[in-house]
Amino acid sequence: MKKLLTGNEAIARGAWEAGVRFASAYPGTPSTEILENIATYKEDILAEWAPNEKVALESAIGASYVGARALASMKHVGLNVAADPLFTVSYTGINGGLVIITADDVGMHSSQNEQDNRNYARAAKIPMFEPSDSQEAKDMIKEAFEISEEYGTPVLFRVTTRVCHSKGIVECGDRKNVEIREYVKDVKKRVPVPAHTPAMRDRVEERLNKLEEFSNSTPWNYIELHDTRIGVVASGCSYRFAKEVFGDSASYLKLGFTNPLPKRLMKEFASKVDKIYVIEEDDPIIENELKALGIQCFGKDVFPYQGEMTPDVIRKAVYGQAKETIEYDTNKVVSRPPTYCAGCPHRGLMYELGKRKNTIISGDIGCYALGFAEPYNAMDWSTCMGASISMAHGAQKVLNTKEDNNIRVVSIIGDSTFFHTGINSLLNVAYNKSNTINVILDNRITAMTGHQENPGTGYTLQGEKTVFVDIEALVKACGIKNVRAINPNNLKEVKEALDWAYSLDEASVIITKWPCVLKKLSEEDKEEFKDAFKTKCSVDSEKCVGCKMCTKTGCPAISFDKIEKKAKIDPNSCVGCEVCLQVCPVKAIGKVEA
Amino acid sequence: MVKSILLVGVGGQGTILASKLLTAGLMEAGYDVKMSEIHGMSQRGGSVSTHVRYGEKVESPVIELGGADILVSFEMMEALRWLRYLRKDGKVVVNNFKINSMPILCGLADYPTGILEELSEKTTTIVVDAAQEAVKIGNAKVMNVILLGTIVKLMGLEGINWDKIIRDNVKPKFIDVNLKAIKVGMDLV
């Protein structure tokens, strides 16, 4: 049966066909849809959202130890969080097959950096697969489980945004019934204390040697001979991009299994072609290996380190120019940055916070990161998940040592990000006696990645009801005495809460609680937020004085008519959050029933 | 011969459904098909693009600069933003529909004038008013399928059973209006 699938859908299908029984992940672009699709196989696979990637991988390791085929899936920066268990499960090995999917965001379409997670495979001494399209993604994930069990090793599976989010035709198969293997206690293998680790370490090296043999002989690494004047060495989507440019006018060494690299095959390819181009995204890993083998090749001296190796990039690097393009007057195009939706519950907080003087705002990863931009200017920095609270702490501690310091540091973090790695940071704030102001923007969902459940929503990935985490109680349990929960759409409440927090000489937490406007409300949400999204706002043009105060809320439903000099609200977009209504100085904005 | 279609617009305009129908049709017709789109932050009102490529055997899922046979823009200004992806002799279908971006809404910039003139001067440009056509057939949201109709016509894909594709992929209560929409689009160009 043939289906048109994205790489992520194909991985999910492949995992199901491979007999996977347990899968865990934390959402993150471009990996999110892998678990969302795996979750649809409810009868066969236990699929879960974990609070973070470390927990996801550790859960998968446990599932593997007791004998099930298991996987964990994450975006590239998520593997940093999961790196701790990754490096040691390489030593302990597995029981049921274990595959860790890393989705690298080459081109940084939706990420804070462009790290190349092929480096993790080398550093942790773990085999790695790299599919180039959806069909390979489905087939290789099945092979990855076979290799995992055959060699007793976790396997890394590296995909990139372009593989994750591109569709291709995939020939689908049936599920292989893989029984749960017997669990036999073996502390020498699974307890990495100094008495056991030297033997584990030896096994890792032995395994790598065997895997290099596999790398040389597997059909996933192959030579494709055409014109031999140019030889291209490529893995992942770079191979597809290269074929688009060179077609049959070059020969290829196509690498699907990239750690350890197939040294013998690389030498063989080098002996058959005149000139070698290594086309790889991010770091020169294959290139360096070729050079270490004494093989001359062109790599990062020709191709850029950063960004995708799309056909135009390759063409420009090799031939000096890409295809001819039509140039246009760029003054006729205005930027279109992503913005907060009409009715976004972050708006009220950003509007008030951005106005505060003598304030540093420590941001985090989520939709609220857009608060750095116009018209809010409500962020000074952000780094990684959970960092807002801890960075604010360090900054405030140092500022407090300065005489006459009048700067307060405010951290802003979402509900899901707080659960991810913010809790540890808040423990630190309380334990080390900070006086930071910490705002948890609880929009009742993991929003930016497209609405995934989390420990605060009361539902699991596979739709079961579960416990709700009480954020207020959790914050208090961390040792924070000053806690307030507010409605962020009520600007007076926001302002008063901020005034209160600024007046304290101790740490405080403000929880802004209102659902994301795009969330499909649960029955509990409907009960708790009875009036949500039931009205609209409209401008009385008789009263409007054209002061544009309402446009400073950055709402995409509001526009300003320059000819009439009046503000307008698009009734199709407005959901009646009433933030604009509160900022209008002449009360020209009113409520109408939706 | 591989053909390349670039659909662009603003997050929320329905480029995803249009490309889903398009690729389903192409697959049904026996072509190899690849499609690429970038999800993520762009859905928050940002500029979005979907690359569709089809032929006997497709390697790259991405259209390169100067590589698209047609550029179909669901929003006026977006047609210019993505114009460098069009082949030198390619065609633009531009929806005469404006969506103000945040700098415009905040009063930091004006929506540019002369976009259609600039497009027409530089390449073969077909201006359609899909919004008005959609309202005429009773649902403003089918603008996307009207624009799909223009692609079908311009790429010579009328032989594909689009009725079946729409019936298979659209919610039952929206089937009829979408069947009308694709025909309206085909007749517009």
mmCIF file of C-alpha atoms in Angstrom, chain A residues 459-587:
data_model
loop_
_atom_site.group_PDB
_atom_site.id
_atom_site.type_symbol
_atom_site.label_atom_id
_atom_site.label_comp_id
_atom_site.label_asym_id
_atom_site.label_seq_id
_atom_site.Cartn_x
_atom_site.Cartn_y
_atom_site.Cartn_z
ATOM 1 C CA TYR A 459 -4.845 14.741 29.642
ATOM 2 C CA THR A 460 -2.230 12.352 28.231
ATOM 3 C CA LEU A 461 -0.946 12.099 24.679
ATOM 4 C CA GLN A 462 -3.270 9.193 23.994
ATOM 5 C CA GLY A 463 -6.281 11.105 25.334
ATOM 6 C CA GLU A 464 -6.661 9.603 28.807
ATOM 7 C CA LYS A 465 -7.642 11.793 31.726
ATOM 8 C CA THR A 466 -4.914 12.191 34.307
ATOM 9 C CA VAL A 467 -3.882 14.346 37.272
ATOM 10 C CA PHE A 468 -3.492 18.115 36.897
ATOM 11 C CA VAL A 469 -0.337 19.627 38.326
ATOM 12 C CA ASP A 470 -1.262 22.503 40.618
ATOM 13 C CA ILE A 471 1.380 25.061 39.614
ATOM 14 C CA GLU A 472 0.636 27.305 42.588
ATOM 15 C CA ALA A 473 1.169 24.463 45.066
ATOM 16 C CA LEU A 474 4.276 23.290 43.195
ATOM 17 C CA VAL A 475 5.794 26.784 43.320
ATOM 18 C CA LYS A 476 5.087 27.032 47.049
ATOM 19 C CA ALA A 477 6.599 23.598 47.610
ATOM 20 C CA CYS A 478 9.788 24.863 45.952
ATOM 21 C CA GLY A 479 10.011 27.403 48.759
ATOM 22 C CA ILE A 480 8.502 30.493 47.131
ATOM 23 C CA LYS A 481 6.292 32.306 49.637
ATOM 24 C CA ASN A 482 4.963 35.070 47.396
ATOM 25 C CA VAL A 483 2.655 33.632 44.757
ATOM 26 C CA ARG A 484 -0.239 35.211 42.866
ATOM 27 C CA ALA A 485 -2.423 33.822 40.079
ATOM 28 C CA ILE A 486 -3.979 36.396 37.748
ATOM 29 C CA ASN A 487 -5.981 36.755 34.548
ATOM 30 C CA PRO A 488 -3.516 38.240 32.014
ATOM 31 C CA ASN A 489 -6.322 39.787 29.958
ATOM 32 C CA ASN A 490 -7.156 42.065 32.876
ATOM 33 C CA LEU A 491 -4.535 44.806 32.619
ATOM 34 C CA LYS A 492 -5.356 46.246 36.048
ATOM 35 C CA GLU A 493 -4.743 42.844 37.611
ATOM 36 C CA VAL A 494 -1.465 42.490 35.691
ATOM 37 C CA LYS A 495 -0.287 45.945 36.721
ATOM 38 C CA GLU A 496 -1.194 45.416 40.370
ATOM 39 C CA ALA A 497 0.528 42.041 40.481
ATOM 40 C CA LEU A 498 3.692 43.527 38.986
ATOM 41 C CA ASP A 499 3.567 46.486 41.434
ATOM 42 C CA TRP A 500 3.220 43.996 44.280
ATOM 43 C CA ALA A 501 6.129 41.856 43.052
ATOM 44 C CA TYR A 502 8.388 44.890 42.532
ATOM 45 C CA SER A 503 7.592 46.055 46.077
ATOM 46 C CA LEU A 504 8.880 42.814 47.628
ATOM 47 C CA ASP A 505 12.471 42.195 48.572
ATOM 48 C CA GLU A 506 11.970 38.443 48.139
ATOM 49 C CA ALA A 507 11.424 36.184 45.207
ATOM 50 C CA SER A 508 7.924 36.040 43.825
ATOM 51 C CA VAL A 509 5.963 34.089 41.244
ATOM 52 C CA ILE A 510 3.060 35.461 39.217
ATOM 53 C CA ILE A 511 1.034 32.849 37.364
ATOM 54 C CA THR A 512 -0.952 34.219 34.419
ATOM 55 C CA LYS A 513 -3.742 31.807 33.759
ATOM 56 C CA TRP A 514 -5.787 31.883 30.551
ATOM 57 C CA PRO A 515 -5.994 29.314 27.737
ATOM 58 C CA CYS A 516 -4.230 29.698 24.411
ATOM 59 C CA VAL A 517 -6.738 31.070 21.898
ATOM 60 C CA LEU A 518 -5.998 28.185 19.515
ATOM 61 C CA LYS A 519 -6.476 25.484 22.149
ATOM 62 C CA LYS A 520 -9.356 23.074 21.750
ATOM 63 C CA LEU A 521 -10.834 23.629 25.185
ATOM 64 C CA SER A 522 -11.295 20.573 27.412
ATOM 65 C CA GLU A 523 -14.456 20.199 29.490
ATOM 66 C CA GLU A 524 -12.419 21.342 32.499
ATOM 67 C CA ASP A 525 -11.256 24.446 30.609
ATOM 68 C CA LYS A 526 -14.831 25.273 29.641
ATOM 69 C CA GLU A 527 -15.831 25.007 33.296
ATOM 70 C CA GLU A 528 -12.903 27.112 34.530
ATOM 71 C CA PHE A 529 -12.867 29.775 31.810
ATOM 72 C CA LYS A 530 -16.597 30.215 31.295
ATOM 73 C CA ASP A 531 -16.465 33.499 29.397
ATOM 74 C CA ALA A 532 -13.486 32.649 27.196
ATOM 75 C CA PHE A 533 -13.822 33.713 23.570
ATOM 76 C CA LYS A 534 -17.561 34.419 23.727
ATOM 77 C CA THR A 535 -17.591 38.131 22.859
ATOM 78 C CA LYS A 536 -15.971 40.437 20.345
ATOM 79 C CA CYS A 537 -14.803 44.017 20.549
ATOM 80 C CA SER A 538 -15.700 46.770 18.117
ATOM 81 C CA VAL A 539 -14.691 50.381 17.635
ATOM 82 C CA ASP A 540 -17.272 53.143 17.808
ATOM 83 C CA SER A 541 -15.860 55.342 15.052
ATOM 84 C CA GLU A 542 -17.788 58.351 16.385
ATOM 85 C CA LYS A 543 -15.805 58.164 19.604
ATOM 86 C CA CYS A 544 -12.453 57.046 18.146
ATOM 87 C CA VAL A 545 -9.970 59.952 18.175
ATOM 88 C CA GLY A 546 -7.341 58.123 16.112
ATOM 89 C CA CYS A 547 -4.700 58.080 18.865
ATOM 90 C CA LYS A 548 -3.527 54.542 17.860
ATOM 91 C CA MET A 549 -3.163 53.415 21.485
ATOM 92 C CA CYS A 550 -5.025 50.206 20.637
ATOM 93 C CA THR A 551 -2.540 49.355 17.861
ATOM 94 C CA LYS A 552 0.213 49.328 20.494
ATOM 95 C CA THR A 553 -1.241 46.119 21.873
ATOM 96 C CA GLY A 554 0.121 44.395 18.724
ATOM 97 C CA CYS A 555 -3.163 42.663 17.938
ATOM 98 C CA PRO A 556 -3.506 41.427 14.351
ATOM 99 C CA ALA A 557 -7.269 42.025 14.506
ATOM 100 C CA ILE A 558 -6.735 45.775 14.892
ATOM 101 C CA SER A 559 -5.829 47.994 11.962
ATOM 102 C CA PHE A 560 -5.619 51.721 11.526
ATOM 103 C CA ASP A 561 -7.308 53.435 8.629
ATOM 104 C CA LYS A 562 -4.980 56.271 7.684
ATOM 105 C CA ILE A 563 -7.529 58.060 5.544
ATOM 106 C CA GLU A 564 -10.375 58.053 8.051
ATOM 107 C CA LYS A 565 -7.894 58.221 10.937
ATOM 108 C CA LYS A 566 -9.843 55.584 12.863
ATOM 109 C CA ALA A 567 -9.000 52.207 14.314
ATOM 110 C CA LYS A 568 -10.884 49.133 13.126
ATOM 111 C CA ILE A 569 -11.306 45.650 14.570
ATOM 112 C CA ASP A 570 -11.745 42.685 12.245
ATOM 113 C CA PRO A 571 -14.738 40.787 13.647
ATOM 114 C CA ASN A 572 -13.529 37.557 12.012
ATOM 115 C CA SER A 573 -10.300 37.597 14.024
ATOM 116 C CA CYS A 574 -11.356 39.209 17.308
ATOM 117 C CA VAL A 575 -12.217 36.850 20.168
ATOM 118 C CA GLY A 576 -12.954 39.525 22.754
ATOM 119 C CA CYS A 577 -9.926 39.401 25.064
ATOM 120 C CA GLU A 578 -10.636 43.091 25.735
ATOM 121 C CA VAL A 579 -7.009 44.184 26.069
ATOM 122 C CA CYS A 580 -7.568 46.930 23.480
ATOM 123 C CA LEU A 581 -10.761 47.996 25.224
ATOM 124 C CA GLN A 582 -8.769 48.658 28.403
ATOM 125 C CA VAL A 583 -6.068 50.751 26.719
ATOM 126 C CA CYS A 584 -8.442 53.004 24.777
ATOM 127 C CA PRO A 585 -8.301 56.411 26.517
ATOM 128 C CA VAL A 586 -11.686 57.589 25.198
ATOM 129 C CA LYS A 587 -13.674 54.368 25.733
#
